[in-house]
XYZ file of C-alpha atoms in Angstrom:
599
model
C 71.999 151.145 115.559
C 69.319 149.818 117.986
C 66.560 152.183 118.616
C 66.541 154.254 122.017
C 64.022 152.221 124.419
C 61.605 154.689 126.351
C 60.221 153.540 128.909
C 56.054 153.835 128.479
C 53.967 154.315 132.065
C 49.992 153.329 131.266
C 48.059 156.047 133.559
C 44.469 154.665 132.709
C 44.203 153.024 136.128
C 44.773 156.145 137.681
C 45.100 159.733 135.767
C 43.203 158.362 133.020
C 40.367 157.525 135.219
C 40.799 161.061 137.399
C 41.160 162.953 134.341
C 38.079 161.724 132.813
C 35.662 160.351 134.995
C 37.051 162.406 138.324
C 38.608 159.038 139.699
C 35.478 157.370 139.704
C 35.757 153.789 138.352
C 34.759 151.167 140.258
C 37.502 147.960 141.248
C 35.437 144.789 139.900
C 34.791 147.143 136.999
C 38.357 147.587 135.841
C 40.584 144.804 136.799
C 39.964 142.710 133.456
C 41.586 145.387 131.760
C 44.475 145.577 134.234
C 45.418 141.559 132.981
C 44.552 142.716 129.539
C 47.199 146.016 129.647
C 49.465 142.699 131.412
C 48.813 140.379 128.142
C 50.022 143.332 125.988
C 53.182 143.754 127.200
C 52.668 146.962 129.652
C 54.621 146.464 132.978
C 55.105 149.712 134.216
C 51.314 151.128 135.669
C 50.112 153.549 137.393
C 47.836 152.860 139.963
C 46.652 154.523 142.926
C 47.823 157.833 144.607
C 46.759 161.217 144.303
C 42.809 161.479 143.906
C 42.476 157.874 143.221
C 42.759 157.665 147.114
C 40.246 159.914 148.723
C 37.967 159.659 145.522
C 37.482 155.557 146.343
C 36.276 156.494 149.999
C 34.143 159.664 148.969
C 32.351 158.405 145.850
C 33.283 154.573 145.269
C 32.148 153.000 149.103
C 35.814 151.236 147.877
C 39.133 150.490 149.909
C 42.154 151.957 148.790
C 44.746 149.391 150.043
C 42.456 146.298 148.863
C 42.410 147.960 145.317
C 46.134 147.863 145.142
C 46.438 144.633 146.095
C 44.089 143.198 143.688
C 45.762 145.361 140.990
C 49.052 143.741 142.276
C 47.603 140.457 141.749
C 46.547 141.115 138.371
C 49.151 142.879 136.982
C 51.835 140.678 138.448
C 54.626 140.340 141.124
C 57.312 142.214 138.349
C 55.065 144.732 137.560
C 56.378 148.864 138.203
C 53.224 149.865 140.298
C 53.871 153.499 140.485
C 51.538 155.840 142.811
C 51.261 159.874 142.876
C 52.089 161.864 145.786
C 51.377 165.195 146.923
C 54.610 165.738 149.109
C 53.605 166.778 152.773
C 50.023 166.625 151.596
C 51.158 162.767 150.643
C 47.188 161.774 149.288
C 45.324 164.275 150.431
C 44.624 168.061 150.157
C 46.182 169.428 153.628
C 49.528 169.245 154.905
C 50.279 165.568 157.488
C 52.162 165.554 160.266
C 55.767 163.680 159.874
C 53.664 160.443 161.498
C 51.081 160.725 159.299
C 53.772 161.512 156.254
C 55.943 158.410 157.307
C 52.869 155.795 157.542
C 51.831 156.851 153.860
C 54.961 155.725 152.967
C 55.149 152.855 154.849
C 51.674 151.503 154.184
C 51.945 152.035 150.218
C 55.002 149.910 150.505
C 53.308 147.161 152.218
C 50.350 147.267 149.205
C 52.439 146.357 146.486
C 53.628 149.932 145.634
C 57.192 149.835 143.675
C 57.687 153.378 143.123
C 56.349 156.972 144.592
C 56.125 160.057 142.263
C 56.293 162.931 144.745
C 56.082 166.617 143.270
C 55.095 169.696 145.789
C 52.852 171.640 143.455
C 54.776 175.287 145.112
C 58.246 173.477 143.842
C 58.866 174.470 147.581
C 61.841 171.782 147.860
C 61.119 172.010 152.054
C 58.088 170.286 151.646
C 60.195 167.119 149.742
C 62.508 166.332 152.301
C 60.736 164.336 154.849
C 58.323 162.274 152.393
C 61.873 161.594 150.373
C 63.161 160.204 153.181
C 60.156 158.198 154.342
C 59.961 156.583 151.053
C 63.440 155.457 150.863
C 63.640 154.151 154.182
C 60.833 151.583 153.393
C 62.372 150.428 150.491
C 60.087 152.150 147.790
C 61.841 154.242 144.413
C 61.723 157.789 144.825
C 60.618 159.328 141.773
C 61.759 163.271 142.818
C 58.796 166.189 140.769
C 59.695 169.143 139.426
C 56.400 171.037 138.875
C 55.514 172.443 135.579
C 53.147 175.002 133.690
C 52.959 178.018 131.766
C 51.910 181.782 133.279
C 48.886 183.426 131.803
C 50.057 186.541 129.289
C 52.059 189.147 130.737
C 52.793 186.939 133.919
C 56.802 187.084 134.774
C 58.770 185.232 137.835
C 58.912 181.211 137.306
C 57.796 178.816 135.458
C 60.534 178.886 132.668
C 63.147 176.895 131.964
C 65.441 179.055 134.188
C 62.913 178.843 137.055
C 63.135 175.093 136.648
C 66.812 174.426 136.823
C 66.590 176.554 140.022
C 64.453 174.540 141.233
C 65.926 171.044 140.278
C 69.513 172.965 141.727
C 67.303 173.063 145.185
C 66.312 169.376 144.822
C 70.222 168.444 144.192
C 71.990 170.366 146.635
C 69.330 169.672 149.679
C 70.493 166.158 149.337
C 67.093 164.502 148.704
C 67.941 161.009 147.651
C 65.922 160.016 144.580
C 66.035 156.648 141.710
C 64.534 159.536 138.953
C 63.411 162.253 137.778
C 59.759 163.640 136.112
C 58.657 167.464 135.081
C 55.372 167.391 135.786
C 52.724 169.485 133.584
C 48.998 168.745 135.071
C 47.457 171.336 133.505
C 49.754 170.583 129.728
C 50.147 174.165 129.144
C 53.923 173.790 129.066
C 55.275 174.750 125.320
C 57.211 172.262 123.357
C 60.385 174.521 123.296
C 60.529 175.461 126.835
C 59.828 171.544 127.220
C 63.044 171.252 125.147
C 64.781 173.246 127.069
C 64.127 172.249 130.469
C 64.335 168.481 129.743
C 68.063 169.550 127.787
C 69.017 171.530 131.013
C 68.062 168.630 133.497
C 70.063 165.876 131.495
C 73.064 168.299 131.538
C 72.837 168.825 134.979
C 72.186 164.794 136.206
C 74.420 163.211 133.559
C 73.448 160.164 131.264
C 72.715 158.056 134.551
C 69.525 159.148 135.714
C 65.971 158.107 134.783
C 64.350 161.234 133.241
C 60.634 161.328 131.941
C 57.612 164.256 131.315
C 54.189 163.697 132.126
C 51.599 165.700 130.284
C 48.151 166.251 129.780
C 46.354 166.952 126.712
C 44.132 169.322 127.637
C 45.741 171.790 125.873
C 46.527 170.318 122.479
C 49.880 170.059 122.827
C 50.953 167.059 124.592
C 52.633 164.632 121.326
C 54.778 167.676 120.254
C 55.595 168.408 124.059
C 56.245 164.592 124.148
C 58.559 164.501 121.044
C 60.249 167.110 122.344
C 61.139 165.903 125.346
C 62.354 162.672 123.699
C 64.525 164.870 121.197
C 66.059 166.506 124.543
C 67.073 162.829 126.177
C 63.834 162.168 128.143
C 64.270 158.545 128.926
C 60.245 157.729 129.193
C 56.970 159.225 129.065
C 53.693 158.579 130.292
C 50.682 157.319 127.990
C 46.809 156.312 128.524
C 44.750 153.943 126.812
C 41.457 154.461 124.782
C 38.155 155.817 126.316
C 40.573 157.514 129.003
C 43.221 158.755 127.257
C 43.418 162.652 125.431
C 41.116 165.210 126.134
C 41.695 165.482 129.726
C 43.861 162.815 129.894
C 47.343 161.891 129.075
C 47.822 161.120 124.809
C 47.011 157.750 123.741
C 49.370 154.908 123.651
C 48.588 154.296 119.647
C 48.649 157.713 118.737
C 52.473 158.126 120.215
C 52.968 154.612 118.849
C 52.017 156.645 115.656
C 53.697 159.737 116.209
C 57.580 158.371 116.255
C 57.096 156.101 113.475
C 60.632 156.360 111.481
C 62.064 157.957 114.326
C 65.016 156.354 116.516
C 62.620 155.234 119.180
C 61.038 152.229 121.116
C 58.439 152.814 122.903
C 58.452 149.967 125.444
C 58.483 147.413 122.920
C 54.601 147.731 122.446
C 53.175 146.801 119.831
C 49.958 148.148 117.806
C 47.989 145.023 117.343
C 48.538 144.059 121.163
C 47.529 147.235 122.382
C 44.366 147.554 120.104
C 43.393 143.856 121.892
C 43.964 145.706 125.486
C 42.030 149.012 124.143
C 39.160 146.696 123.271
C 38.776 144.789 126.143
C 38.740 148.452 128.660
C 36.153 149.876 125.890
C 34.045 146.842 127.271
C 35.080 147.674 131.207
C 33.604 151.187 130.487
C 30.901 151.106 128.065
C 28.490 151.882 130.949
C 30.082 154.883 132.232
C 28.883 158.402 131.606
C 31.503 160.014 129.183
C 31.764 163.620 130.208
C 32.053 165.597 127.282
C 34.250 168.239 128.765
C 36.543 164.841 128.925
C 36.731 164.423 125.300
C 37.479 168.494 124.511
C 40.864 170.233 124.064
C 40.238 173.683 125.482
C 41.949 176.686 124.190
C 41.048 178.709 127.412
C 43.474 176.484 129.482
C 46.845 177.830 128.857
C 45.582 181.311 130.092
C 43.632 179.610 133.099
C 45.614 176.548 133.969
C 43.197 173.552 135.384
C 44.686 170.492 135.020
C 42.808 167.612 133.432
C 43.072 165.735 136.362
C 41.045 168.294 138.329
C 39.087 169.461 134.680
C 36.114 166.730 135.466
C 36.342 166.220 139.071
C 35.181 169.612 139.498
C 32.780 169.530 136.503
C 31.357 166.099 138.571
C 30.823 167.854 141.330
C 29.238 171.051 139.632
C 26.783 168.165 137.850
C 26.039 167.018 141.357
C 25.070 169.896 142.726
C 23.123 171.517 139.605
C 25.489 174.238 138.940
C 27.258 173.703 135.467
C 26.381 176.241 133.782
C 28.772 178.505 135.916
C 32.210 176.505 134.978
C 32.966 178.662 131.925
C 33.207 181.667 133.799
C 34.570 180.044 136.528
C 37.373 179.124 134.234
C 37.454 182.384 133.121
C 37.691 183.538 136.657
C 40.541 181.200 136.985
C 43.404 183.376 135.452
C 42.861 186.607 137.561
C 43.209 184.241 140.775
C 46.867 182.484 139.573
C 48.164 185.789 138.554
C 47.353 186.829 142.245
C 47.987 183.471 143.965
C 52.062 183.518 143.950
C 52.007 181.275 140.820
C 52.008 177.570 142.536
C 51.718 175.054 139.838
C 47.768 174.214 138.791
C 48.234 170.524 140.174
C 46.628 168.860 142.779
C 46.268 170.764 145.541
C 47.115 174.611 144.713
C 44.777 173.721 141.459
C 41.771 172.761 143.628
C 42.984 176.172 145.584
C 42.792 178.133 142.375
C 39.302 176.374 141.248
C 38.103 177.045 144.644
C 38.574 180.439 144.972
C 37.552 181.399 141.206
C 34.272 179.522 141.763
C 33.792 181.530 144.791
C 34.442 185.094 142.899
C 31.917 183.672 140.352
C 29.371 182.675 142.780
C 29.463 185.174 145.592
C 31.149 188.026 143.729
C 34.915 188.836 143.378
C 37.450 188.439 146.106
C 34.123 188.527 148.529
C 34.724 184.799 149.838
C 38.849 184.179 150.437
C 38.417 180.337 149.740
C 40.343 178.357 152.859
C 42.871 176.638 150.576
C 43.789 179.510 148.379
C 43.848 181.717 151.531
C 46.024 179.572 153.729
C 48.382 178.629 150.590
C 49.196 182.623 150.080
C 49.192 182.992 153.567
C 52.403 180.794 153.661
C 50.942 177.618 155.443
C 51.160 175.233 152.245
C 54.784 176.310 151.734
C 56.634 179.129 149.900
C 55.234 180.522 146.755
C 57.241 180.732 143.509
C 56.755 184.633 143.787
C 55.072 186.904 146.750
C 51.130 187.071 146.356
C 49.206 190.064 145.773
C 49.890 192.010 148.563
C 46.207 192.915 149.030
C 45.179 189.199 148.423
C 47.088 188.510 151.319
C 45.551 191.428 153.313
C 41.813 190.041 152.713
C 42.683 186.433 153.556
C 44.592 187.270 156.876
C 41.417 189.069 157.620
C 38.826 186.667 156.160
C 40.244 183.716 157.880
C 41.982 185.405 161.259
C 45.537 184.069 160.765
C 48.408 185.667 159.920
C 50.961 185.179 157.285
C 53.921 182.784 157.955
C 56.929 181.625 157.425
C 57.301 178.541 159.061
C 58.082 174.955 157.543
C 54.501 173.716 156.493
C 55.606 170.075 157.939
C 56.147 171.642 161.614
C 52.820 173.254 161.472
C 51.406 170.486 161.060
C 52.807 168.262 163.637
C 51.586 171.048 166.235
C 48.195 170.648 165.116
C 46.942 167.898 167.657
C 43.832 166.833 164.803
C 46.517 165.362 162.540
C 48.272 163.551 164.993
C 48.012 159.606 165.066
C 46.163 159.728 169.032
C 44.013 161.938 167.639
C 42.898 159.724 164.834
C 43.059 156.389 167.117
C 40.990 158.027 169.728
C 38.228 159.145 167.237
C 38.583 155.280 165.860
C 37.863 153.950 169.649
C 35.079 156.613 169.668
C 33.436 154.816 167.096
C 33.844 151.485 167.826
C 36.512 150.812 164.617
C 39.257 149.093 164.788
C 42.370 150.949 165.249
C 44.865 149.513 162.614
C 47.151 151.227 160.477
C 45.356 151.360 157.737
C 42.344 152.476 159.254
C 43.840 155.113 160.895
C 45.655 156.700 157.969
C 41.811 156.431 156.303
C 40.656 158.588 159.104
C 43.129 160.911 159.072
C 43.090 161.021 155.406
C 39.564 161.250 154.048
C 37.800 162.684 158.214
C 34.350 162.248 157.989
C 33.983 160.243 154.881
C 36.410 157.891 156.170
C 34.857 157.301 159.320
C 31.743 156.816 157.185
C 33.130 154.291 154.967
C 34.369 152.580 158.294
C 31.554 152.706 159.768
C 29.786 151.344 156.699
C 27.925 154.112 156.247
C 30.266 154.564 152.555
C 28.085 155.766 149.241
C 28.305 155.281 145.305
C 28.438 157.712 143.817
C 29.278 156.672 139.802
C 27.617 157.885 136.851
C 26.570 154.917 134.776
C 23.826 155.671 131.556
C 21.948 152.773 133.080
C 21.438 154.743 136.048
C 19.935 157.921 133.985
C 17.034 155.347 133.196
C 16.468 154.608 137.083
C 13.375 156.223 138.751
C 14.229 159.441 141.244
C 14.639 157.998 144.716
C 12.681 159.288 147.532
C 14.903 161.612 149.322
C 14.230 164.572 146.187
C 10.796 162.774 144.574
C 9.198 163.555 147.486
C 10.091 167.518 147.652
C 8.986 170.268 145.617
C 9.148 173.882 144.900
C 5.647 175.253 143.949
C 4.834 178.865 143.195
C 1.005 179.279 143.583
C -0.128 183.382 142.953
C 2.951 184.536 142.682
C 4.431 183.361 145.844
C 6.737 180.418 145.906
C 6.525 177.559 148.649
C 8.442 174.139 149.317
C 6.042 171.380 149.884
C 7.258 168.094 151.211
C 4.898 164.861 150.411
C 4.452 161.251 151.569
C 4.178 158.802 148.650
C 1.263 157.142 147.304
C -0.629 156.760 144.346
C -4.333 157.214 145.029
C -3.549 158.774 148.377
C -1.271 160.891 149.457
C -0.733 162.909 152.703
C 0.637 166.477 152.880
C 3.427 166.382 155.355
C 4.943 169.715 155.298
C 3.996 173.249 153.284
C 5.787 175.839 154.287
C 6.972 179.965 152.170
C 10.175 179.562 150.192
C 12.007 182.669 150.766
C 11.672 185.231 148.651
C 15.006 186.774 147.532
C 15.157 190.389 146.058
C 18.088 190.089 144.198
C 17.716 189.005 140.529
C 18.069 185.208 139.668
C 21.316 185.322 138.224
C 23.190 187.507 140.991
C 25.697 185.723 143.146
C 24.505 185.508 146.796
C 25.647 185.789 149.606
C 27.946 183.003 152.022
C 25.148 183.000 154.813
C 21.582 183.853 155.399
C 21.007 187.565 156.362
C 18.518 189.749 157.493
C 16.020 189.538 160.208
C 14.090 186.581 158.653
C 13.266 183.372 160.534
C 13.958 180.585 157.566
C 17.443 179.932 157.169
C 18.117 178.517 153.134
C 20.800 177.472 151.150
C 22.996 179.957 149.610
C 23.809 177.359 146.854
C 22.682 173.761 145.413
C 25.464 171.583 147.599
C 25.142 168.475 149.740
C 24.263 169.099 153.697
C 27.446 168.210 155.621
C 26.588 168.622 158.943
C 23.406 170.079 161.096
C 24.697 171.537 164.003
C 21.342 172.291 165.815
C 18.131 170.110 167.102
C 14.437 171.576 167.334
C 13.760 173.490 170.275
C 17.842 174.673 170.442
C 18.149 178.673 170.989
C 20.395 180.125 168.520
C 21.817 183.638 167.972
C 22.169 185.997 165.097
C 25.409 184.580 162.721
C 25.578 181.264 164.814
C 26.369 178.972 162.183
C 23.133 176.419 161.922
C 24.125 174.366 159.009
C 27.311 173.084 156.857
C 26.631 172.528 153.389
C 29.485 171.181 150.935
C 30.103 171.598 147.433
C 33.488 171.880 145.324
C 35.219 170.001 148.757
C 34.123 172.867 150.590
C 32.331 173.510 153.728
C 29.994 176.545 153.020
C 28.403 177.518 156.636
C 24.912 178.640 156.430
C 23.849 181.290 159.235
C 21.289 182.527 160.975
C 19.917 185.971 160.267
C 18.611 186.735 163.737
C 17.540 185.269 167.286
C 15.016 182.498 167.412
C 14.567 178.859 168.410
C 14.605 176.063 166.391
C 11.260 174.883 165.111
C 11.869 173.171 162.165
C 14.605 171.206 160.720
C 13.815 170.268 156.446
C 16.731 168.486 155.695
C 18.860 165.513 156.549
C 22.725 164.870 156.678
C 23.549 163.804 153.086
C 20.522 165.150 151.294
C 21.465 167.539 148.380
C 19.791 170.707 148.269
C 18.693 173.261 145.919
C 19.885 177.229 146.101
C 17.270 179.063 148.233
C 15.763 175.587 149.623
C 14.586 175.849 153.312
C 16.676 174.204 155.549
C 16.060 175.008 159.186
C 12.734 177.397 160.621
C 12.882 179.454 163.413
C 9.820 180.814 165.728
């Protein structure tokens, strides 16, 4: 009898590359091993979607759209291009409008997309129904998401295999029209059994007929017996990465499964070892110059208790390198469990798990439940969608408070098309603002990515990839030039011009001396009656929202910093006028660096 042919999707281009280098991996860089994955007989890819949108804009000075249609190009007109999709959030971390919703859709379709993975990371079927729709009506495959994870201990109220055939029950009897059908475990905390029993309930309830795959991570350690299990159960395909970017983080490596069902009743794809060790080879070669982060590379034991899926795993540790603050992700980890067990138990995928990081990083930074994070407040305030199970009641209580809205009820979709910022005049009139030309695909890079995408419009875009070659590079002038200096006992930050003989003192100014002790969290905005204003935190400066000689009042918010795809405002502790502005928009600053003097 012939053996059962699974179908194999290759995520390098696009969780393999999130999981491990936080989606940044740069188009000229890659595409060789695109043709390469093509020569070995791989013709189902993912390649774009989910953070491998936003993340080329942000960090890559890269177009989305021209990415996937050079991938197109090189991985062939019959290729299965396959992108991610967050539901109503489509590509990005907040809820679209139904314009906004229906032009993701369309404009994937028109750059080479074949099929759409769309999951809703609450498993709130509501926020499936429009996107389903959109997709289908422009002629892409609807691959329908059921959500997956498992609850830190003593945790009770979804995610088990009942909870999921509920929830696949919703998906069948709202009607949503779909070609298949993927359980979807980010964080790969799912166990093998209840992965055998979910994937055994679903092909009872579709019938033989109906595509049905897992997608995994193997963060952790569990991902080739969650993946045999799944095929035991009738999973009709899987989802595999290729060597640097596959385990760890990232999905299990096509060789090892290769490896895993030998004398079993299985095809995987028809691949074969020696072909894929030529394609492994050649994207070895693609990225030998990129900085491996070691977290990458690790299978964690603390994940199943504090779900973070690999996907989000180094894109937040990236971002902690960025901004000097690594040292804090263990107990932000840590932090991570308290927050789902209070959060309403959303699935730890992209966005509820930035939510989750979010908010844990802010109990580790600023001190337990002091900081509602916006994501994690509006999302169990009922404005991402319905919760698996009601948040903590008092959780609720603080964020209502914290962020001055009030819990809701209403379909997250119809908030958003009353929100005038995320409709498509909004976005073209900003466009015209600026000079930029209003097409479709610049608008939905507006609308998608704000700031930074009217930056990368603008040509005013960044790179921001960590290469070794660059570690050898000398500092560049925006930090060689600043310094923190502690002369007697008291600590200044001294600014000089550059020069080797000569060199001119441009600014000296007293650092702010804090009384707390080094390693106590601070807090969210400067206080006190003190006329420096300084960073709460090492972040990037977002936006300066004052010029010298403006009058400002106590609590006026002076300065946005951003770190961990947050705005952190940065206040003023008491009446003054501005003398003295240190920094510039874009500069990264240093915890307790001066930003803005008042007289």
């Amino acid at each position: 009898m012939a053996k059962k042919f699974i179908d194999i999707m290759d995520t390098t281009f696009r969780d393999g590359f999130q999981s491990v280098f936080g989606a940044r991996v740069l188009m000229n860089d890659f595409l060789p091993a695109v043709s390469a994955a093509k020569e070995a007989g791989i013709t189902h890819f993912e390649f774009g979607g989910g953070a491998r949108f936003q993340s080329l804009y942000f960090y890559l000075n890269e177009d989305a759209f021209t990415m996937m249609d050079k991938f197109r190009e090189a991985a062939g007109k019959d290729a299965n291009l396959q992108t991610l999709s967050r539901g109503v959030n489509t590509v990005t971390l907040d809820t679209g409008s139904r314009e906004l919703v229906d032009m993701h859709a369309k404009l994937f379709a028109k750059h080479g997309t074949t099929t759409i993975r769309n999951f809703d990371a609450l498993n709130d079927v509501k926020n499936l129904e429009y996107s389903a729709q959109r997709i289908k009506h422009h002629g892409l495959k609807h691959e329908v998401v059921v959500t997956m994870m498992d609850l830190p201990p003593n945790c009770v109220g979804a995610h088990d295999a009942a909870f999921y055939e509920k929830c696949l029950r919703e998906i069948l009897d709202s009607g949503i029209e779909f070609d298949s059908v993927c359980f979807k475990d980010a964080s790969g905390t799912s166990s093998p059994e209840k992965v055998y029993q979910t994937i055994k309930m679903a092909r009872r309830l579709l019938g033989d007929n109906i595509h049905l795959r897992l997608h995994t991570h193997e963060t952790a350690g569990v991902s080739i017996a969650c993946y045999l299990a799944a095929l035991e159960a009738g999973a009709d395909g899987i989802d595999l990465a290729a060597s640097p970017v596959s385990g760890g983080t990232s999905q299990p490596d096509i060789l090892t499964m290769l490896h895993a069902v030998k004398g079993k009743d299985y095809d995987l794809g028809g691949l074969e070892v020696d072909k894929i060790l030529k394609y492994e080879d050649v994207l070895h070669d693609c990225l030998k110059d990129y900085f491996m982060p070691p977290e990458a590379t690790q299978v964690s034991p603390l994940i199943p208790f504090s779900p973070m899926p690999g996907g989000a795993l180094t894109a937040n540790t990236q971002m902690m390198r960025d901004n000097n603050i690594l040292d804090k992700f263990p107990a932000v980890i840590k932090a991570m469990r308290e927050v789902v067990e209070k959060g309403g138990y959303g699935t730890s995928v992209t966005p509820v798990s930035q939510f989750y990081f979010q908010q844990a990083f802010n109990n580790v930074m600023f001190g337990p439940w002091k900081k509602i994070a916006e994501g994690y407040g509006k999302m169990v305030l009922g404005y991402f969608g319905k919760t698996p199970v009601t948040p903590n009641a008092e959780i609720v209580e603080l964020a209502a408070k914290q962020l001055n809205l009030e819990p809701t009820t209403a379909p997250a979709i119809d908030i958003a098309d009353k929100d005038e910022t995320k409709s498509i005049a909004y976005t073209k009139a900003l466009l015209e603002k600026e000079g930029i030309e209003a097409t479709e695909e610049n608008i939905f890079i507006a609308a998608a990515c704000k700031e930074k995408g009217i930056a990368y419009l603008k040509g005013e875009g960044k790179v921001m990839v960590r290469k070794n070659s660059d570690a050898i590079k000398p500092a560049t002038k925006s930090s060689s030039n600043q310094f923190s200096v502690t002369v007697n006992g008291h600590n200044y930050n001294v600014e000089v011009a550059e020069g080797f003989d000569n060199f001119t003192l441009k600014s000296i100014t007293p650092a702010k001396e804090s009384s707390q002790p080094k390693d106590e969290p601070k807090a969210v905005s400067s206080t006190g009656a003190s006329n420096e204003i300084t960073a709460t935190m090492s972040a990037g400066v977002f936006k300066i929202l004052v010029n010298i000689g403006d009058s400002v009042k106590a609590g006026q918010t002076v300065v946005i910093l951003e770190a961990m795809k947050m705005e952190i405002p940065i206040e003023a502790g008491c009446d003054g006028e501005v003398e003295e502005i240190l920094i510039s928009q874009g500069q990264t600053v240093e915890d307790g660096q001066l930003l803005v003097k008042l007289k």
